[in-house]
Short mmCIF file of C-alpha atoms in Angstrom, two decimals:
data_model
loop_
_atom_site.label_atom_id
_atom_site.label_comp_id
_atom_site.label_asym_id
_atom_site.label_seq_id
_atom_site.Cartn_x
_atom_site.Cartn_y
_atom_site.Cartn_z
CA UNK A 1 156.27 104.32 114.89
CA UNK A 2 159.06 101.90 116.28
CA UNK A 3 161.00 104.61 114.12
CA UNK A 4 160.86 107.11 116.95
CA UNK A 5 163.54 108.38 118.59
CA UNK A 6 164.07 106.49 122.44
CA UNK A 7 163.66 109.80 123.82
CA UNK A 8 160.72 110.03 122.94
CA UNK A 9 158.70 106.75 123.75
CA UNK A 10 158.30 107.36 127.36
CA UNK A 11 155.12 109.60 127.10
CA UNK A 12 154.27 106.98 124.52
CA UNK A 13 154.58 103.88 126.83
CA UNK A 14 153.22 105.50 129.64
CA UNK A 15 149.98 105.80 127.26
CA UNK A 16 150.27 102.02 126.45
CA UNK A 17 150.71 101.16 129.99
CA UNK A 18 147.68 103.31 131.40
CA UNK A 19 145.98 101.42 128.28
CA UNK A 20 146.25 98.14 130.02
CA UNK A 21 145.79 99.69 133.73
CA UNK A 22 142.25 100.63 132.52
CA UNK A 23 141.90 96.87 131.42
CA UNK A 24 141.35 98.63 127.68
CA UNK A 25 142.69 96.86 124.30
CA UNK A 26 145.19 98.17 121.94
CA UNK A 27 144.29 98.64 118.99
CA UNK A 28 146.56 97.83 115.94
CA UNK A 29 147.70 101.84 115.09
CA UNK A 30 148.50 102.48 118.38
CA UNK A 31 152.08 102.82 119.70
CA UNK A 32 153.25 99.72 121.43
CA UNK A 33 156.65 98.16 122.63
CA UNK A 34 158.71 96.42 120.59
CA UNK A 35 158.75 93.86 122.97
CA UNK A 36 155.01 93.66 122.99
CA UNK A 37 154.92 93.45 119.63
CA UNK A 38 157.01 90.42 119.35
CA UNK A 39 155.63 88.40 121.64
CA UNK A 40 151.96 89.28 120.31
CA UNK A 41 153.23 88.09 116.83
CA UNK A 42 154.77 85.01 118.11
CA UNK A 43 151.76 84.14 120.25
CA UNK A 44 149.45 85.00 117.59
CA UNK A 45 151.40 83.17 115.09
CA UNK A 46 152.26 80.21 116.62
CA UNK A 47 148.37 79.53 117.41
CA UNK A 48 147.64 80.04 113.83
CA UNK A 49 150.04 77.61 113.09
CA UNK A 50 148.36 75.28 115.49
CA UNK A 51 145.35 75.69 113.61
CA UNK A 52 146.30 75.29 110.60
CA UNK A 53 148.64 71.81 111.84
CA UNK A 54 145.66 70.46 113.86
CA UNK A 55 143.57 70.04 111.15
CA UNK A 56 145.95 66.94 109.91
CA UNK A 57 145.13 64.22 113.00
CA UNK A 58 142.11 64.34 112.70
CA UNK A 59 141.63 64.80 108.55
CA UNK A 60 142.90 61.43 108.40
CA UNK A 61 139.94 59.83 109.34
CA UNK A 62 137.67 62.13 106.89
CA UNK A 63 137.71 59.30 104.51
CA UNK A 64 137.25 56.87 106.95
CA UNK A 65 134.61 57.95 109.05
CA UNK A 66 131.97 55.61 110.27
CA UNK A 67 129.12 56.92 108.67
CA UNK A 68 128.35 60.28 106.43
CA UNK A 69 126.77 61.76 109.59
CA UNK A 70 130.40 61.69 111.44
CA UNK A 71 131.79 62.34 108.00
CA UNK A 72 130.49 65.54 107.82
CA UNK A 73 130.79 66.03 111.61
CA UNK A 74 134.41 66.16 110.81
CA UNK A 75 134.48 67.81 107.55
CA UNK A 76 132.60 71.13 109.32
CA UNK A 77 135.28 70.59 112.02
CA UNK A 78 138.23 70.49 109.97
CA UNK A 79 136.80 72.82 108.01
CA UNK A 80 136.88 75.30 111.28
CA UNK A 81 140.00 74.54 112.45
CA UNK A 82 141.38 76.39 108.71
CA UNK A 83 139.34 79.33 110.26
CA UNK A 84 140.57 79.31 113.28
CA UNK A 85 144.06 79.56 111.19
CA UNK A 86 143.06 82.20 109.00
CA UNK A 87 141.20 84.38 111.47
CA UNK A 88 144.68 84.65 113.20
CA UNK A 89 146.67 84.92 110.90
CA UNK A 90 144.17 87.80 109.93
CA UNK A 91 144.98 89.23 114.02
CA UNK A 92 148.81 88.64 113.06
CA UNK A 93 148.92 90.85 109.71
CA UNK A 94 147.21 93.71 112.00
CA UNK A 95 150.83 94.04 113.86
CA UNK A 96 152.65 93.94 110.65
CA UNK A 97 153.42 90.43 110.21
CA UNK A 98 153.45 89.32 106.61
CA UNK A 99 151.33 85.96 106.10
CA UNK A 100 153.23 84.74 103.38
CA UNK A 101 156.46 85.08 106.12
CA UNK A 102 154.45 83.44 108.75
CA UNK A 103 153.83 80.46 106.72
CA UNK A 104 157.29 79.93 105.14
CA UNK A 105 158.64 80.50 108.52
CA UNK A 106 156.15 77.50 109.72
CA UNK A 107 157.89 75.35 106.96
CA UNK A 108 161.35 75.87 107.60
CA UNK A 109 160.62 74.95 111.54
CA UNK A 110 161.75 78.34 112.79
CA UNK A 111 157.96 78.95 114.37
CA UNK A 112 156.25 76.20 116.39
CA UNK A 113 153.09 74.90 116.81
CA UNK A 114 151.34 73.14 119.40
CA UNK A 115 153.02 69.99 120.38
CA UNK A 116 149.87 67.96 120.26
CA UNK A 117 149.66 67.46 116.83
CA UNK A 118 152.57 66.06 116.62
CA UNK A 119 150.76 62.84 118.22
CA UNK A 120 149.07 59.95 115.71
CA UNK A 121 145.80 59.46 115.46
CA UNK A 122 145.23 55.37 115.72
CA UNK A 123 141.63 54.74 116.04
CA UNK A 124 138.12 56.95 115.26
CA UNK A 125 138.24 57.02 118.89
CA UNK A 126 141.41 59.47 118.76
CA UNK A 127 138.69 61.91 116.39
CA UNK A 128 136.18 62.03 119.60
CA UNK A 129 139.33 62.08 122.33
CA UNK A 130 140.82 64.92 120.52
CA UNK A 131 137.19 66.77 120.94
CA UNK A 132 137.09 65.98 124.33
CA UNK A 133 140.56 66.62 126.00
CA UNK A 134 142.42 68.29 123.31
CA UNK A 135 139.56 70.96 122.57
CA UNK A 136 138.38 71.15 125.72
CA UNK A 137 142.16 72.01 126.88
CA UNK A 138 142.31 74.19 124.63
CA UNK A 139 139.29 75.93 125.40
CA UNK A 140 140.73 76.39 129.03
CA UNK A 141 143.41 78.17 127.86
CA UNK A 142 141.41 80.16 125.12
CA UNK A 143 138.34 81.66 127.24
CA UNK A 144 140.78 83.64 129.22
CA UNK A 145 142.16 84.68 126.12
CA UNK A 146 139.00 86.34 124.87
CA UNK A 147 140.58 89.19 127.32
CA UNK A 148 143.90 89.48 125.77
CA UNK A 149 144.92 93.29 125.76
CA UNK A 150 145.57 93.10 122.41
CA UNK A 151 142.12 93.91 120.49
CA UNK A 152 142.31 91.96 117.41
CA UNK A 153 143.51 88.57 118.95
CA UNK A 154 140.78 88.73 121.97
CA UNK A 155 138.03 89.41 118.99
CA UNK A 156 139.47 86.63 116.89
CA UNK A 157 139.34 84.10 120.08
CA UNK A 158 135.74 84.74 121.02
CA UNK A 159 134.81 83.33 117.98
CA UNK A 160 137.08 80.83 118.28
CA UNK A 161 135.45 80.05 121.16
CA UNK A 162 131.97 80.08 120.27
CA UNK A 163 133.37 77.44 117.43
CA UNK A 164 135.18 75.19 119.83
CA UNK A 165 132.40 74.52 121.89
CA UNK A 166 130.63 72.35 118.84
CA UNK A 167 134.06 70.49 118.62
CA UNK A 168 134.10 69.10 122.38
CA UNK A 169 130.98 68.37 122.45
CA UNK A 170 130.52 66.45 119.25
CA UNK A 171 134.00 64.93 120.21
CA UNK A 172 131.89 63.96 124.19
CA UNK A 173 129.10 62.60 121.66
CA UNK A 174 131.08 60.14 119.63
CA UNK A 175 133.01 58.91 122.96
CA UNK A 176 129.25 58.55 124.59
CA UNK A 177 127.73 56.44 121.45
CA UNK A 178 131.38 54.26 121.60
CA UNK A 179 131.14 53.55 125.18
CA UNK A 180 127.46 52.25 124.33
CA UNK A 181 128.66 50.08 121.96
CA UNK A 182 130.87 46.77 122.02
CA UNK A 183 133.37 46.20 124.42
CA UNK A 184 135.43 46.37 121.78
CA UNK A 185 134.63 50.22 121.11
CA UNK A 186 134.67 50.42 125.01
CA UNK A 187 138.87 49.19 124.74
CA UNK A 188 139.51 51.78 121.78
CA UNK A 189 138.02 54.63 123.73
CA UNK A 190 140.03 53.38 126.67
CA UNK A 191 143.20 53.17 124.80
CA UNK A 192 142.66 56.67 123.50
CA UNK A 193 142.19 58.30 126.27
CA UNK A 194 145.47 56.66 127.55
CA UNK A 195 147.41 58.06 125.15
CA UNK A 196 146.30 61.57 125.13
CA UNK A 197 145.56 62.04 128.74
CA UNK A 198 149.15 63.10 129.40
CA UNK A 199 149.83 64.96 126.21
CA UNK A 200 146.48 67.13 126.73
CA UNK A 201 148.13 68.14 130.40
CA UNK A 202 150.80 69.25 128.61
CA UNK A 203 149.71 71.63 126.12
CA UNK A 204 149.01 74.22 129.40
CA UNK A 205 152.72 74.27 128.51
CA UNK A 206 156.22 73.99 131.15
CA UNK A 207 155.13 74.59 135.33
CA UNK A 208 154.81 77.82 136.45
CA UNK A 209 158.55 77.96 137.76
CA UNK A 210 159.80 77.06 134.41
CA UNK A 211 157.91 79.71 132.37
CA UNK A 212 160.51 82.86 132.17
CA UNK A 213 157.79 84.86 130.05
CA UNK A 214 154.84 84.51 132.24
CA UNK A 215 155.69 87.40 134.53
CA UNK A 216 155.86 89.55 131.31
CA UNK A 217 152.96 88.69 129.65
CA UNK A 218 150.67 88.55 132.70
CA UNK A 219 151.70 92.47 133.18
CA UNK A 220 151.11 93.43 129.85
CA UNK A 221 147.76 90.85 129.93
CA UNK A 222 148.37 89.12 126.97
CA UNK A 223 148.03 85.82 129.64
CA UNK A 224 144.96 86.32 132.73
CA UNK A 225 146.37 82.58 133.94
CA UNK A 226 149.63 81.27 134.39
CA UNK A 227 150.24 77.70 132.99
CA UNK A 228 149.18 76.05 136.15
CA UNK A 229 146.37 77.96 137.32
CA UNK A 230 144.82 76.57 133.81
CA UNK A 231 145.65 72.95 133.71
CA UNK A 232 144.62 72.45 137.33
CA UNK A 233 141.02 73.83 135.87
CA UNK A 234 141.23 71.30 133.01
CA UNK A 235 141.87 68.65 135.38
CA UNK A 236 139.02 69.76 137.78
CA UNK A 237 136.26 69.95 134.83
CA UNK A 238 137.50 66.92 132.91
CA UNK A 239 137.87 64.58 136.50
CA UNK A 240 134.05 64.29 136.43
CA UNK A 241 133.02 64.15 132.38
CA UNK A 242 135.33 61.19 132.65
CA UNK A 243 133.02 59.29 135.43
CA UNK A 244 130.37 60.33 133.06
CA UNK A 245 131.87 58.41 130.14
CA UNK A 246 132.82 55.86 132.41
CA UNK A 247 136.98 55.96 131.44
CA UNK A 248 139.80 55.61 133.51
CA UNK A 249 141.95 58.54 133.42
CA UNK A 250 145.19 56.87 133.38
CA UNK A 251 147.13 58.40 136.46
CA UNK A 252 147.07 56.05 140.10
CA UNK A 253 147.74 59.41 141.55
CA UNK A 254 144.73 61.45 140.77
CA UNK A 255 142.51 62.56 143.64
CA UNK A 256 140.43 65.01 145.21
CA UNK A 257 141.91 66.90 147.57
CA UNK A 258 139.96 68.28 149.67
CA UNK A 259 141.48 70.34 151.67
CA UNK A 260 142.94 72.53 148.46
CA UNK A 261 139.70 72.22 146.67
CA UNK A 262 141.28 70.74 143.82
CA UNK A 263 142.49 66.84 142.29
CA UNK A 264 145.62 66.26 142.84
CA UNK A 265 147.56 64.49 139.65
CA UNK A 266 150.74 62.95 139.12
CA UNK A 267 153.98 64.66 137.95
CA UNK A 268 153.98 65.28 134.20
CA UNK A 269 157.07 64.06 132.45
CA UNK A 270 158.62 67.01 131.07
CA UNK A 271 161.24 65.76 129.39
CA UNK A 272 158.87 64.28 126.32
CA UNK A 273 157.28 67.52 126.46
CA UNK A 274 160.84 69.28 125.77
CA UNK A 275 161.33 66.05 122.96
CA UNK A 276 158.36 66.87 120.79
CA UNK A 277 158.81 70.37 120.58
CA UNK A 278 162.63 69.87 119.61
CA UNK A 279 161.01 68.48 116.56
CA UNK A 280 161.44 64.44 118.12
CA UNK A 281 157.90 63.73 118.67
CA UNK A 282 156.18 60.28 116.70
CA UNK A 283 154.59 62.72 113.55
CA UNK A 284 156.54 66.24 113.68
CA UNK A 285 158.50 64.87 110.44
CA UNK A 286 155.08 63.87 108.79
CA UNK A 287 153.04 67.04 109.77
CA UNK A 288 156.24 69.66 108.28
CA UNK A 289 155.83 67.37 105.27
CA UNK A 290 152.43 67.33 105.08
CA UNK A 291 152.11 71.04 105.62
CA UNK A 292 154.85 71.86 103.09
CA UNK A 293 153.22 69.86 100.41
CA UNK A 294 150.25 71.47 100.50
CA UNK A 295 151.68 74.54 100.29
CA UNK A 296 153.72 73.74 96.69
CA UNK A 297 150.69 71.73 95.54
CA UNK A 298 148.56 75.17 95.92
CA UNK A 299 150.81 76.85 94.45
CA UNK A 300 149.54 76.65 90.60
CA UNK A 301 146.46 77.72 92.33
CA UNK A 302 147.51 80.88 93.71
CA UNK A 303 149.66 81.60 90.02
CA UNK A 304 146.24 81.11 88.24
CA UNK A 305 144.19 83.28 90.45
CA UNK A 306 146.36 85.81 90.15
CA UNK A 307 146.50 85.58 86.59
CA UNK A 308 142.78 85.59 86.02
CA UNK A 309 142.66 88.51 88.37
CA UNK A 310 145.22 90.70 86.37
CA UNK A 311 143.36 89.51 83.12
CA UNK A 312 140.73 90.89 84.29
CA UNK A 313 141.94 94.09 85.73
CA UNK A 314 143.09 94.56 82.18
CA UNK A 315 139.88 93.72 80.62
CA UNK A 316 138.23 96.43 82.83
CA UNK A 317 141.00 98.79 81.57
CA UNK A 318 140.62 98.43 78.35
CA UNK A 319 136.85 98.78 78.45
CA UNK B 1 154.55 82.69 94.82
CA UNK B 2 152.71 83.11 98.25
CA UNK B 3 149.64 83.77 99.05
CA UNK B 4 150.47 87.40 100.26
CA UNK B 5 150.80 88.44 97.02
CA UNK B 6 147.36 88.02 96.94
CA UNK B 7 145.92 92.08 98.44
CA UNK B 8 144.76 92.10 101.97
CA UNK B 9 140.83 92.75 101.83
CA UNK B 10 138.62 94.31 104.93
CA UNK B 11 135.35 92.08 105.61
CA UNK B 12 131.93 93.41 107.18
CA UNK B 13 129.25 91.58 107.44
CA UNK B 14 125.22 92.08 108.46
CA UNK B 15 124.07 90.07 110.58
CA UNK B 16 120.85 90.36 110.06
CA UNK B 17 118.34 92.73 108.17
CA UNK B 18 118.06 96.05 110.89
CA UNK B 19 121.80 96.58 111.54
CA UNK B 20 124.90 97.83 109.86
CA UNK B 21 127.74 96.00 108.49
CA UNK B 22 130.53 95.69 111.21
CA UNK B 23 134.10 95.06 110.47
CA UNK B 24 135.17 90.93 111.32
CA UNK B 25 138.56 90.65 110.14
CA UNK B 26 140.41 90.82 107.01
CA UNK B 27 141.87 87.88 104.35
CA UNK B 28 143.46 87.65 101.15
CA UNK B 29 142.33 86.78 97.61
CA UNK B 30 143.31 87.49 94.41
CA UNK B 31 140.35 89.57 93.20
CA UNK B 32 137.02 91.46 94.46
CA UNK B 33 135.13 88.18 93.41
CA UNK B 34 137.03 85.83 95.34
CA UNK B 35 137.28 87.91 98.40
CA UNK B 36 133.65 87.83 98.66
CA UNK B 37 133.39 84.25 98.17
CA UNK B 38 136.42 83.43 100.82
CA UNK B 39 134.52 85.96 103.21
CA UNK B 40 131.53 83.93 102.71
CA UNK B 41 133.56 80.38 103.62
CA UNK B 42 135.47 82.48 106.39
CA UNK B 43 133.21 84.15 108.54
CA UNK B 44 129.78 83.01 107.81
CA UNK B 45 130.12 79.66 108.16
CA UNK B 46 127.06 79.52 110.91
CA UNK B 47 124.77 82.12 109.29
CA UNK B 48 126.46 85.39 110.84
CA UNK B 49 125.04 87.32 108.04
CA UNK B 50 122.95 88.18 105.36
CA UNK B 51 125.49 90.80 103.35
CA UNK B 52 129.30 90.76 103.11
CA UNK B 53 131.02 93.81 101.69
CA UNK B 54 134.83 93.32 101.14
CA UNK B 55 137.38 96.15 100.56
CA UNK B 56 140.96 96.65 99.70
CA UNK B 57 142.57 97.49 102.57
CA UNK B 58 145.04 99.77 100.74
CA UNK B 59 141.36 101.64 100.09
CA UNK B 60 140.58 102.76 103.63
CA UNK B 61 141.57 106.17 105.02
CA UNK B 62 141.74 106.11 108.45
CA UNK B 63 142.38 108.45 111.35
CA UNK B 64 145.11 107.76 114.02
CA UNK B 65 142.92 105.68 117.02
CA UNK B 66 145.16 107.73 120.07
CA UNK B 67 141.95 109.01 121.75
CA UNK B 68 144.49 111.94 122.72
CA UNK B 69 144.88 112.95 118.72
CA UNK B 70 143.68 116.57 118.45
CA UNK B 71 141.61 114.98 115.72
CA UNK B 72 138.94 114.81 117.72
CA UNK B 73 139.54 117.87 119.74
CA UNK B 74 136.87 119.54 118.13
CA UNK B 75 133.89 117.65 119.80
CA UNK B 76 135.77 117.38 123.14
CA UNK B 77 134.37 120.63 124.59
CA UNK B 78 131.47 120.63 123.43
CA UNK B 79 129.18 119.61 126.02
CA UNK B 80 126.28 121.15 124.78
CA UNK B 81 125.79 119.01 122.36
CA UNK B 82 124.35 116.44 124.66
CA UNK B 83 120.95 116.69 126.16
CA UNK B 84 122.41 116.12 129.75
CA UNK B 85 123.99 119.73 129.72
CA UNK B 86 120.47 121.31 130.24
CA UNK B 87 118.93 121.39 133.75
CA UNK B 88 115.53 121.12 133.39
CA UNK B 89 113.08 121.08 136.58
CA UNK B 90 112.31 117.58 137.31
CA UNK B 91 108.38 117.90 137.21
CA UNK B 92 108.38 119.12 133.30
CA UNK B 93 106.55 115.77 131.64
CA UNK B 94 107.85 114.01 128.21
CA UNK B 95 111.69 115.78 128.15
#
């Protein structure tokens, strides 16, 4: 299909773009533009990734969870996060993308992943912060998502989305039971939410003004919100849950503002955004590692599998 | 060796007993038996169903989805097949 001749794709794109007018999906035979089909695979891709990378912070503490209720709190949620991986990686192989490919291009760095996890995880109280803000950031920027004109990614983030709910709100339980606790647990829920306060803001990604694609994408309606519009909302919900848990959100310039209907909140440094995604945040060394292990560990795995399958297959031959 | 040497399989699932399987998403594994037991860890990790059926993907034949492929031409003017076509005076009971 991206075989055919350029004289010939106008018909085709006008299709594709009356498609979208109708607020339809496309569907993964259909003809779309190359462009399109770039940017779905790199969006698609590079949330997969995220996934698959996210389920590191917060595995660390598997083994040293509190009790075996939390334990297997965060088993089911690590456990979910893989599926959130594979279910996109799943949407990814629908526009021709090889998942072998996507995954050795995760391990040589040339695809990214969310900068977040590229943050450590210090205390248990990290495991409830990251179900709080992280989650519940990234469910502000998934719902809308759940719309995406592209068919397969839209049905892969509603139940995504139905999944994430359980992590923010077990993450808003374990926070709750802390700040009932000791003043001690009180400090390390404080100190969390210090550190990941900022880094949650930015995973909305760069300001609107610095965002070359979002014009693009908010045509073709892969994005319903520009990066903005989205982390205001995250501020707006989260402002509140905070008083609730009774945390400082650490930023002397956050405020409701009246008059716009909306907090106001302090700039966002960009430049350790722009750091940890050029590979130079405190764990992208240990997370590439990490991920890359795993990957050459499993690999005996796969071999045997494989083996037993075409055993089998001969087997059933032969008989 | 990756993983994607593994064949791409189709999963549908019932949700419960009543309804039809319905297409979820797709994964790899090496064989039919280990499809069926990744589909299970996959997508039924909250009970979303009762009965998984995996396929090959190579195995399915489908048609091009252009709603403008003459494929379907054949039912497009047909619009007798649908009840709606008949006029039928208002008072006539049960129709």
């Amino acid at each position: 299909m991206t075989g055919t001749p350029q004289g010939d794709t106008l018909p085709l794109e006008r299709d594709f773009e009356a498609t979208i007018g109708h607020d339809q999906r496309i569907e993964p035979r259909d003809w779309m533009p190359d462009g399109y089909r770039r940017t779905m695979v790199r969006q698609i891709a590079q949330h997969a990734h995220s996934e698959i990378i996210g389920m590191q912070p917060e595995g660390e503490w598997i083994t040293r969870a509190p009790s075996l209720r939390r334990k297997a709190i965060l088993l089911a949620k690590v456990q979910d996060e893989a599926g959130h991986g594979l279910y996109l990686y799943s949407a990814a192989e629908t526009l021709g993308a090889d998942r072998g490919e996507l995954t050795e291009m995760l391990i040589e760095g040339r695809q990214k992943y969310s900068s977040i996890f590229n943050y450590p995880t210090l205390s248990f109280a990290d495991v409830g912060v990251i179900g709080w803000l992280v989650d519940g950031a990234a469910i502000c920027n998934q719902v809308p998502l759940c719309r995406s004109s592209y068919g397969p990614y839209a049905r892969a983030m509603i139940r995504i989305c139905k999944e994430e709910s359980f992590h923010q709100r077990q993450g808003f339980e374990l926070l709750l039971t802390m700040m009932r606790g000791t003043p001690a647990q009180r400090e390390m829920v404080q100190d969390a939410v210090n550190r990941w306060w900022w880094p949650s803001l930015m995973m909305f990604g760069p300001p609107d003004d610095a965002s070359p694609n979002t014009e693009r994408s908010m045509a073709w309606k892969i994005k319903r919100h520009t990066n903005d519009e989205l982390r205001q909302r995250f501020v707006d919900i989260t402002v509140p849950q905070a008083e609730v848990l009774g945390v400082t959100l650490p930023d002397p310039d956050l405020r409701w503002n009246a008059e716009r209907g909306h907090h106001d909140f302090g700039p966002i440094d960009w430049s350790e955004l722009k750091r940890v995604i050029s590979g130079d945040g405190p764990c992208n060394a240990a997370r590439m590692a990490r991920r890359r292990s795993a990957h050459e560990d499993g690999a005996w795995v796969r071999e045997a599998a494989a083996a037993h399958a075409a055993r089998k297959t001969g087997r059933e031959v032969a008989a | 060796m990756t993983g994607s040497s593994w064949p791409l399989y189709e999963v549908f699932v019932r949700s419960k007993r009543g309804l039809n399987h319905v297409h979820v998403g797709s994964l790899h594994a090496a064989d039919d038996e280990t499809a069926l037991r990744h589909a299970r860890d996959l997508y039924t990790r909250r009970n979303e169903g009762v009965s998984i059926w995996v396929v090959r993907s190579a195995h399915i034949t489908a048609s091009s989805p252009q709603e403008k492929d003459p494929f379907f031409a054949p039912s497009g003017d047909k619009v007798y097949r649908h009840p709606t076509f008949y006029a039928i005076p208002d008072d006539v009971p049960h129709m």
